[in-house]
XYZ file of C-alpha atoms in Angstrom:
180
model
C -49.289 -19.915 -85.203
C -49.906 -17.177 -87.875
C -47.197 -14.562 -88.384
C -47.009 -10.651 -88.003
C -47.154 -9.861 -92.115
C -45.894 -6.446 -91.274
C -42.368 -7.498 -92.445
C -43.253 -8.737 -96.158
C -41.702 -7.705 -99.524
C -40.831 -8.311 -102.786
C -37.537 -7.772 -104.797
C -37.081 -8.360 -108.187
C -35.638 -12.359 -109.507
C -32.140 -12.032 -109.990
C -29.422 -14.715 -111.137
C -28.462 -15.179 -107.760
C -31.340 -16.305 -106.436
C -31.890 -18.974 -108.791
C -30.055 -21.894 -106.429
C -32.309 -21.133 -103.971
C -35.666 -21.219 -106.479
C -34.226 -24.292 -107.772
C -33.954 -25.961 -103.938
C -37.536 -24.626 -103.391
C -38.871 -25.809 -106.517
C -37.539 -29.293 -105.365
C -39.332 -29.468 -101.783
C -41.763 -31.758 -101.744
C -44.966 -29.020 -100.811
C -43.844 -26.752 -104.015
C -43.269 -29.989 -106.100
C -46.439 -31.447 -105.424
C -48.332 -28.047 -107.508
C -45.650 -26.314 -109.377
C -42.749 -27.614 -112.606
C -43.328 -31.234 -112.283
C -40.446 -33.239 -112.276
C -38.166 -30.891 -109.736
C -35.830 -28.761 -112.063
C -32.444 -28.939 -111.969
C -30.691 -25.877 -111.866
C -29.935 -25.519 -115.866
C -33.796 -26.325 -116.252
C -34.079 -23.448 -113.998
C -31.721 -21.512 -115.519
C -33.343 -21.621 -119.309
C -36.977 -20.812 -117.394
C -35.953 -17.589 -115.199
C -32.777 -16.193 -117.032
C -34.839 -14.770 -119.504
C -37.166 -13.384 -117.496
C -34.258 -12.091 -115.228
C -32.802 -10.266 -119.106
C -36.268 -9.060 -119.962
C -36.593 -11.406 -122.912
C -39.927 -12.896 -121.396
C -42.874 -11.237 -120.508
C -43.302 -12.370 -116.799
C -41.773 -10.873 -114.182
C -40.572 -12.431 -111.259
C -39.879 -11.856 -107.880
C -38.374 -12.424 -104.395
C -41.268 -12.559 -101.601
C -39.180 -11.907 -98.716
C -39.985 -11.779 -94.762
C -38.037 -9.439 -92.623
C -35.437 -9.475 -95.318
C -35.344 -13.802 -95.423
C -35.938 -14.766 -98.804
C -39.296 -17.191 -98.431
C -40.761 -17.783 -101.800
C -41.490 -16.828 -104.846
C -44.261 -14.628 -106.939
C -45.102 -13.843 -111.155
C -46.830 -11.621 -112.787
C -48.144 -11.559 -116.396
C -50.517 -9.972 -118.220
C -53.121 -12.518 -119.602
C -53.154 -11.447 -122.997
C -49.362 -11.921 -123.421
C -50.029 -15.107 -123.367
C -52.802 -16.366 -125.993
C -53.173 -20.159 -126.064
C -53.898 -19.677 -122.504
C -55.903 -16.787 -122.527
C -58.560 -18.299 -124.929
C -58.546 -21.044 -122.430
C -59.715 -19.136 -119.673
C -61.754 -16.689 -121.875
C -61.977 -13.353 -119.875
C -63.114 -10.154 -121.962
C -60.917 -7.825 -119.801
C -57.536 -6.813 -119.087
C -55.927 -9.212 -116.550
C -52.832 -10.082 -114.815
C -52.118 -13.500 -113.915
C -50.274 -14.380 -110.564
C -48.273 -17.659 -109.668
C -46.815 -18.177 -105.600
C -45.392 -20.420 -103.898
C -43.461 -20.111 -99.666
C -40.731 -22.258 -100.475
C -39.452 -22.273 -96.832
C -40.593 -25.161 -94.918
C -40.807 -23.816 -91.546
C -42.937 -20.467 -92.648
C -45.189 -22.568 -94.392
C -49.408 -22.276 -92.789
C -48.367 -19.565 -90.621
C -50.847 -17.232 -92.599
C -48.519 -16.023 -94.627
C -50.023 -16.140 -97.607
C -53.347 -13.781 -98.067
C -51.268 -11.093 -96.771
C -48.930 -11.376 -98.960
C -51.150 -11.250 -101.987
C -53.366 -8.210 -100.857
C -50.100 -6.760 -100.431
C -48.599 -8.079 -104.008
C -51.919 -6.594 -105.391
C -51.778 -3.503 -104.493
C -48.091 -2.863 -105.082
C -47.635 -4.617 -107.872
C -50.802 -5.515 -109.805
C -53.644 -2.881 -108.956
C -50.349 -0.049 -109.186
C -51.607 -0.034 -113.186
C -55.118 2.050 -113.447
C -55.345 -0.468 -116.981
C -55.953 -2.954 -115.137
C -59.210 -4.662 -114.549
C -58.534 -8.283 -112.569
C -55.648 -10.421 -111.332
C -56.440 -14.337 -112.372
C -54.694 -17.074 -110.212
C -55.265 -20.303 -110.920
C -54.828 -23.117 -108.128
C -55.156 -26.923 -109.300
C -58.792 -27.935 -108.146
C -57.050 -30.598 -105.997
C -55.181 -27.550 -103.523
C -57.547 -27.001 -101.498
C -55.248 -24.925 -99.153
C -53.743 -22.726 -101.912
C -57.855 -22.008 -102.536
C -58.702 -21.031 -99.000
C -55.642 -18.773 -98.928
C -56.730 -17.396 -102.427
C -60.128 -16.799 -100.690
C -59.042 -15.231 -97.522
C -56.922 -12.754 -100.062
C -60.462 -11.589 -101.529
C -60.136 -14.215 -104.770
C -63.811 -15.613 -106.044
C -63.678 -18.570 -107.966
C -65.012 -17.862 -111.599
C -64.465 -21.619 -112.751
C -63.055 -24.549 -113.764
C -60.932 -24.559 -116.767
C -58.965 -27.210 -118.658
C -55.426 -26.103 -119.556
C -53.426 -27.904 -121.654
C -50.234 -30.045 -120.527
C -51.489 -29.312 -116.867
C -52.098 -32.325 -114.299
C -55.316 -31.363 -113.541
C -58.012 -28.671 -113.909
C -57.335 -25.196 -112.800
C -59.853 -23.548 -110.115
C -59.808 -20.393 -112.172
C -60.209 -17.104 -109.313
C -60.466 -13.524 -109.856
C -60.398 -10.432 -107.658
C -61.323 -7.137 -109.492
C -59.780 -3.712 -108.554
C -60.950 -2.432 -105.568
C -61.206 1.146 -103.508
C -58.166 2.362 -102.528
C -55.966 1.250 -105.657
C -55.249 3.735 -108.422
């Protein structure tokens, strides 16, 4: 049964919330695509804090539904990251985006494309110097994909990324009419 995605937000990653990332990041549907083996807490700890202090250039967030804390979103600018920027070879400016629902029970309820127009326009397309938002599904999640494509996302194609599983199914969406 999909869900009303009038109550969606986003709040900025803070150092409370990182028990709870670390018990998402260890549920088997997030652990199947996302830090393989399951962090522990410290592990989590020494990946988010410095986001959380600014010291890293990704900034994370809270996707939260009627005030429940559900999951988890990132963005980064493409070129703040170089190895894997010349990996995926774009010739604009990009942000890259990462999710995950890390509740169980509000996982397939069509959560996720609304979510990510949302996310886009708030919080991606809210920068005029920016051109595309990348995400980057392994080729193997086929339901991450269709959610990507329901959310507007085009695949652009396959690229090899080093110290990844598998193959990312590179998509891009490109600003669109009503963003600034």
């Amino acid at each position: 049964m999909a869900l009303d995605p009038g109550p969606i937000g986003f709040r900025p990653l803070s150092r409370d919330d990182l028990p709870r990332l670390q018990r998402w990041l260890n549920t088997p549907h997030v652990l199947q695509w996302w830090d393989k083996p399951g962090p522990t807490l410290a592990e989590v700890e020494g990946k988010y804090l410095p986001r959380i202090e600014g010291r890293d250039p990704t900034d994370s967030f809270i996707i939260e539904y009627a005030s429940r804390p559900i999951g988890y979103i990132q963005r980064y600018l493409i070129e703040d990251y170089p190895g894997y920027a010349q990996h995926i070879g774009l010739d604009e400016r990009a942000v890259g985006i990462d999710v995950f629902i890390g509740e169980p029970d509000l996982v397939h309820h069509g959560l996720g494309p609304a979510l990510l127009k949302l996310f886009l326009r708030d919080h991606v397309f809210d920068r005029s110097d920016i051109a595309s938002c990348i995400i980057g599904p392994a080729i193997s999640n086929r339901g991450a994909i269709r959610a990507y494509e329901k959310a507007g996302f085009v695949y652009v194609k396959t690229a090899e990324i080093p110290g990844e599983d598998e193959p990312e199914y590179l998509m891009r969406i490109g600003r669109y009419k009503g963003t600034k």
